[in-house]
XYZ file of C-alpha atoms in Angstrom:
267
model
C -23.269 18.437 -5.816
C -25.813 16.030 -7.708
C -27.485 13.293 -6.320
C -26.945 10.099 -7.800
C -30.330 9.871 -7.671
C -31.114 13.089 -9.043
C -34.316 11.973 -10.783
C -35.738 11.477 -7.287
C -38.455 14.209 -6.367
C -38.074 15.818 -3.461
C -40.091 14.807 0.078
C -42.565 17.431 -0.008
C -43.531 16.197 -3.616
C -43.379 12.537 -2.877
C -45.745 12.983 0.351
C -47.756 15.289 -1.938
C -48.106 12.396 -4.512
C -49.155 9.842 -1.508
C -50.462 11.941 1.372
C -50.296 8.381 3.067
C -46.818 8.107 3.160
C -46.089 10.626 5.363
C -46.387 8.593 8.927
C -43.424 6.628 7.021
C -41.048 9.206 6.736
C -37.503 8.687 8.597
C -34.577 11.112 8.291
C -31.261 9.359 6.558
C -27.805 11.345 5.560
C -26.925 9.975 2.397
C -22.570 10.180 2.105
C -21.607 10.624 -1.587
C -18.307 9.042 -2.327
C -15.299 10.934 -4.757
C -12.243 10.184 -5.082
C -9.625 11.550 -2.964
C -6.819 11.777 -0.172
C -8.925 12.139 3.050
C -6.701 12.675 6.280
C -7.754 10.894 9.797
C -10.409 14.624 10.425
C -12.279 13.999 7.758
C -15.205 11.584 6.785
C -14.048 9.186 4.446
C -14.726 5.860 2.409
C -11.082 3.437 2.712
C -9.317 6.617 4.443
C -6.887 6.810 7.735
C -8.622 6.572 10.810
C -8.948 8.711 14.054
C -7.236 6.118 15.969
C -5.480 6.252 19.216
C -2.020 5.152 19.897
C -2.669 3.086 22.429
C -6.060 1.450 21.421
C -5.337 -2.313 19.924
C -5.681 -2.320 15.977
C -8.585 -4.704 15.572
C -8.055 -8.642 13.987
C -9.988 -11.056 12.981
C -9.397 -15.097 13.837
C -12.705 -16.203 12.099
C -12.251 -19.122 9.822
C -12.296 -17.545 6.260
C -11.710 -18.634 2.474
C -7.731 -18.291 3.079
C -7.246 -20.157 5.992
C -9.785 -22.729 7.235
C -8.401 -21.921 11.055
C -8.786 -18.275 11.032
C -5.062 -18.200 12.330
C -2.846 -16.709 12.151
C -5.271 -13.496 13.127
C -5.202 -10.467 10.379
C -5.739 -7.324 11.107
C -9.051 -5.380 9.816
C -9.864 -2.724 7.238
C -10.736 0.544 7.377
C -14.275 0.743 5.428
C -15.966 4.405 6.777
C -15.145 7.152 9.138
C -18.039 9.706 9.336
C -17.822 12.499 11.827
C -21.060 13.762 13.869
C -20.998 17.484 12.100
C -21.288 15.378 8.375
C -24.426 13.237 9.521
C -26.438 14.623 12.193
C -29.156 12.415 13.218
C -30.732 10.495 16.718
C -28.542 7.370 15.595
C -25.446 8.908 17.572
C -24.344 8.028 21.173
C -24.310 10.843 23.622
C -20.906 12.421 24.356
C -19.307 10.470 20.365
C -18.507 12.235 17.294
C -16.674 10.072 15.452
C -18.249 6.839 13.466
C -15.984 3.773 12.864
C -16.664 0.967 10.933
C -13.824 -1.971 9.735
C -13.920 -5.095 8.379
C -11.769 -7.977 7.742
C -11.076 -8.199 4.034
C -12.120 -11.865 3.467
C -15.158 -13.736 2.773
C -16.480 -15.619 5.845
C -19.196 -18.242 4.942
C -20.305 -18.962 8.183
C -19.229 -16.605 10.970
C -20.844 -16.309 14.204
C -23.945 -14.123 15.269
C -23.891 -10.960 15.337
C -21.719 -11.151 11.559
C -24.003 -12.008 8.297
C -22.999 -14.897 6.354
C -20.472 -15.226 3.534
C -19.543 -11.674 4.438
C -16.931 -9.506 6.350
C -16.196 -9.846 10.033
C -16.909 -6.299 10.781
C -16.668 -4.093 14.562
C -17.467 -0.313 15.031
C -16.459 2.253 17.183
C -17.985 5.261 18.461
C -15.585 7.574 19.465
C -15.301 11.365 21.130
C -12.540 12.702 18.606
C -11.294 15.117 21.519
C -10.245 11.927 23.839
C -7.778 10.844 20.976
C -4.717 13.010 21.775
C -2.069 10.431 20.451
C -3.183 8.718 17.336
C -1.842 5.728 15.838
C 0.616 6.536 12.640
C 0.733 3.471 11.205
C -2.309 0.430 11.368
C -1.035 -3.117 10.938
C -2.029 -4.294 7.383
C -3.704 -7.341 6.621
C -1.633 -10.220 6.405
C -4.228 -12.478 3.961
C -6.902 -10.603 2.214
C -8.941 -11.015 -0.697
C -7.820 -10.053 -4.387
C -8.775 -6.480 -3.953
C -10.248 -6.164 -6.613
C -13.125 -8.384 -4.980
C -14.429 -5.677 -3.481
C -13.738 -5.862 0.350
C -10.585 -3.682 0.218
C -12.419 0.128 -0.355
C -10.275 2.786 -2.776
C -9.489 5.769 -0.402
C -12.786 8.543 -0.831
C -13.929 11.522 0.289
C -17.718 12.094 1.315
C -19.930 14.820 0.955
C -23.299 14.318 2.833
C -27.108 15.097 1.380
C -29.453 14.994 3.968
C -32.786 13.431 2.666
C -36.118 12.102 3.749
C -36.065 8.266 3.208
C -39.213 6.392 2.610
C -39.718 2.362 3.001
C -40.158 -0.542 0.446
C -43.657 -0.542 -0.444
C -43.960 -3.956 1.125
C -43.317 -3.319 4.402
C -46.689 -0.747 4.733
C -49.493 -2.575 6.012
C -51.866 -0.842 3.640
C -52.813 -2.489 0.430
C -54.360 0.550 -1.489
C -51.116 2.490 -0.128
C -48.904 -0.214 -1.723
C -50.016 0.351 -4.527
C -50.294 4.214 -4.344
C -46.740 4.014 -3.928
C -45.586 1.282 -6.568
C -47.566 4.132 -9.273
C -45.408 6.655 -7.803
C -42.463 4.818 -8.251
C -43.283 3.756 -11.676
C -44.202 7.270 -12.691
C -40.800 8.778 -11.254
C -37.922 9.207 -13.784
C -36.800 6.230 -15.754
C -39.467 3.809 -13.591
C -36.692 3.176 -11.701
C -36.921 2.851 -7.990
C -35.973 5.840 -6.459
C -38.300 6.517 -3.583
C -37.728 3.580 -1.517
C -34.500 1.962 -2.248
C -32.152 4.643 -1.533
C -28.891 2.829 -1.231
C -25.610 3.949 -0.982
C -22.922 4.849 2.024
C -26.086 5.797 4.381
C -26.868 6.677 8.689
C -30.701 6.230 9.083
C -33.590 5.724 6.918
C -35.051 2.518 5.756
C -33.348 -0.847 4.311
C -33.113 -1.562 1.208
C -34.676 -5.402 0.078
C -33.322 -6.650 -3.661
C -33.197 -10.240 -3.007
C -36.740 -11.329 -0.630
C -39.492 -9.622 0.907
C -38.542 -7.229 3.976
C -38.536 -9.087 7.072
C -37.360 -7.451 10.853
C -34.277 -7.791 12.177
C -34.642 -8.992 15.479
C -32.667 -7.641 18.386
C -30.040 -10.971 19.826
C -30.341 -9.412 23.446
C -33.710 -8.869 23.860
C -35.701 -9.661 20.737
C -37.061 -6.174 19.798
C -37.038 -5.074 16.069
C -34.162 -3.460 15.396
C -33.823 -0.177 13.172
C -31.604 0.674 10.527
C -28.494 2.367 11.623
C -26.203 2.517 8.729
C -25.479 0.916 5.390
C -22.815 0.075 3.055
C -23.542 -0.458 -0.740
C -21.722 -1.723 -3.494
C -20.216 1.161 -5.576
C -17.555 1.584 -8.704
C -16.242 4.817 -6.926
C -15.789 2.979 -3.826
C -14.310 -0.191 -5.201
C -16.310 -2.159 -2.804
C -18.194 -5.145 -3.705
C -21.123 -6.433 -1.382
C -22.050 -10.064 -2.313
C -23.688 -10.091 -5.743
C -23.790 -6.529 -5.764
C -25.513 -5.680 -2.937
C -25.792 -3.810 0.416
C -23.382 -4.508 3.889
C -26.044 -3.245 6.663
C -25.966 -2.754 10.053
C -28.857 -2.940 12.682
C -29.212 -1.580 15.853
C -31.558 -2.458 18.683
C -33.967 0.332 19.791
C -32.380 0.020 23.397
C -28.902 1.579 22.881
C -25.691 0.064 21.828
C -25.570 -1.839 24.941
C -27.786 -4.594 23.331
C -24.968 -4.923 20.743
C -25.635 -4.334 16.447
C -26.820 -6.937 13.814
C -24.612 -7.162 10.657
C -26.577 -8.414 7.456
C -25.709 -8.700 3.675
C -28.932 -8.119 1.046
């Protein structure tokens, strides 16, 4: 299928164009929503999960726009599912094949660390998809949730994946002559839209997007390191989903392994 950002030149031209770019380079699986009925083995955007039976649904009790308590607790959403085999890449946990990420469907303007502000509660799981043997028919629904149409309920989706090469925002490199190498790239490139270095979209790997400041680093709440991208969720019509003004649900993880816990921010 097309990219939806099909005016983007490929790596090899892009590194061609700025030779200096190349150190920069970091692998990212791009997952390309549609519209569909996705079943529990399949990647999907708002789609059943691969859940077992006997594995607690997870809720959220954070205080939120509909109840200044948090209680009583309401279950999560289903926001992605992405197998292994759909988005190959270092970001995965030895022995797991299965990527889970929910949310609670409300707006929380002041959660607790790890969880960005005025954003979703959201948890992951990693999961071996041969370990669930019993899977759970029918997940508790939420029982307060924002107008759907907000954006933080997703429309059921499949994905197809598109591996690419994803390059950073030019103000991140250290190089001033390289800056602006790349900002004439950019400018040159289809429409003189962005399309080198804000790849957004349903994303494992690569390089943040920045809309709203100058890129800063995510530091690490366990031991301080810079953490690295590990997956992103943008606003999309397909998807239904609404990120803040428009923006991009990201998550961060430390270089260390899962142990040190993720970093959820909104941009």
């Amino acid at each position: 299928m097309d990219l939806p950002y099909n005016t983007r030149p490929s790596a090899e031209d892009i590194i061609a164009a700025v030779p200096g770019l190349a150190p920069y380079s970091l692998p990212a699986v791009v997952l390309v929503p549609e519209p569909g009925e996705p079943t529990i083995h399949q990647s999907s955007v708002g789609g059943p999960l691969l859940w077992p039976a006997d594995e607690a649904w997870p809720c959220c009790d954070v205080p939120d726009e509909k109840s200044a308590s948090g209680t009583p607790a309401t279950a999560m959403v289903a926001v992605a599912q992405v197998y292994r085999k759909d988005a190959p890449g270092d970001w995965w946990p030895e022995g797991k094949d299965v990527f889970q990420l929910l949310w609670c469907p409300n707006v929380h303007w002041d959660p607790p660390a790890p969880h960005a502000d005025v954003s979703p509660v959201a948890e992951i799981r990693w999961r071996s998809s041969a370990d669930v043997t019993r899977i759970l028919a029918s997940p508790p629904l939420p029982v307060r949730q924002e107008d759907p149409d907000y954006g933080y309920t997703p429309v059921p989706c499949m994905l197809t994946p598109v591996p690419l090469v994803d390059f950073p925002y030019p103000q991140i490199l250290p190089d001033k002559e390289l800056v602006k190498s790349v900002q004439e790239c950019v400018e040159a490139t289809g429409d003189g839209g962005d399309v080198i270095t804000r790849v957004s979209g349903i994303k494992f790997g690569g390089w943040p997007t920045w809309h709203l400041t100058d890129p800063y680093d995510i530091l690490c709440l366990t031991c301080g390191a810079p953490c690295r991208l590990l997956f992103t969720v943008a606003s999309d019509h397909t998807t239904g989903i609404t990120v803040g003004r428009w923006g991009d649900f990201r998550i961060f993880a430390c270089p260390a392994g899962e142990g040190h816990g993720y970093i959820f921010d909104q941009h």
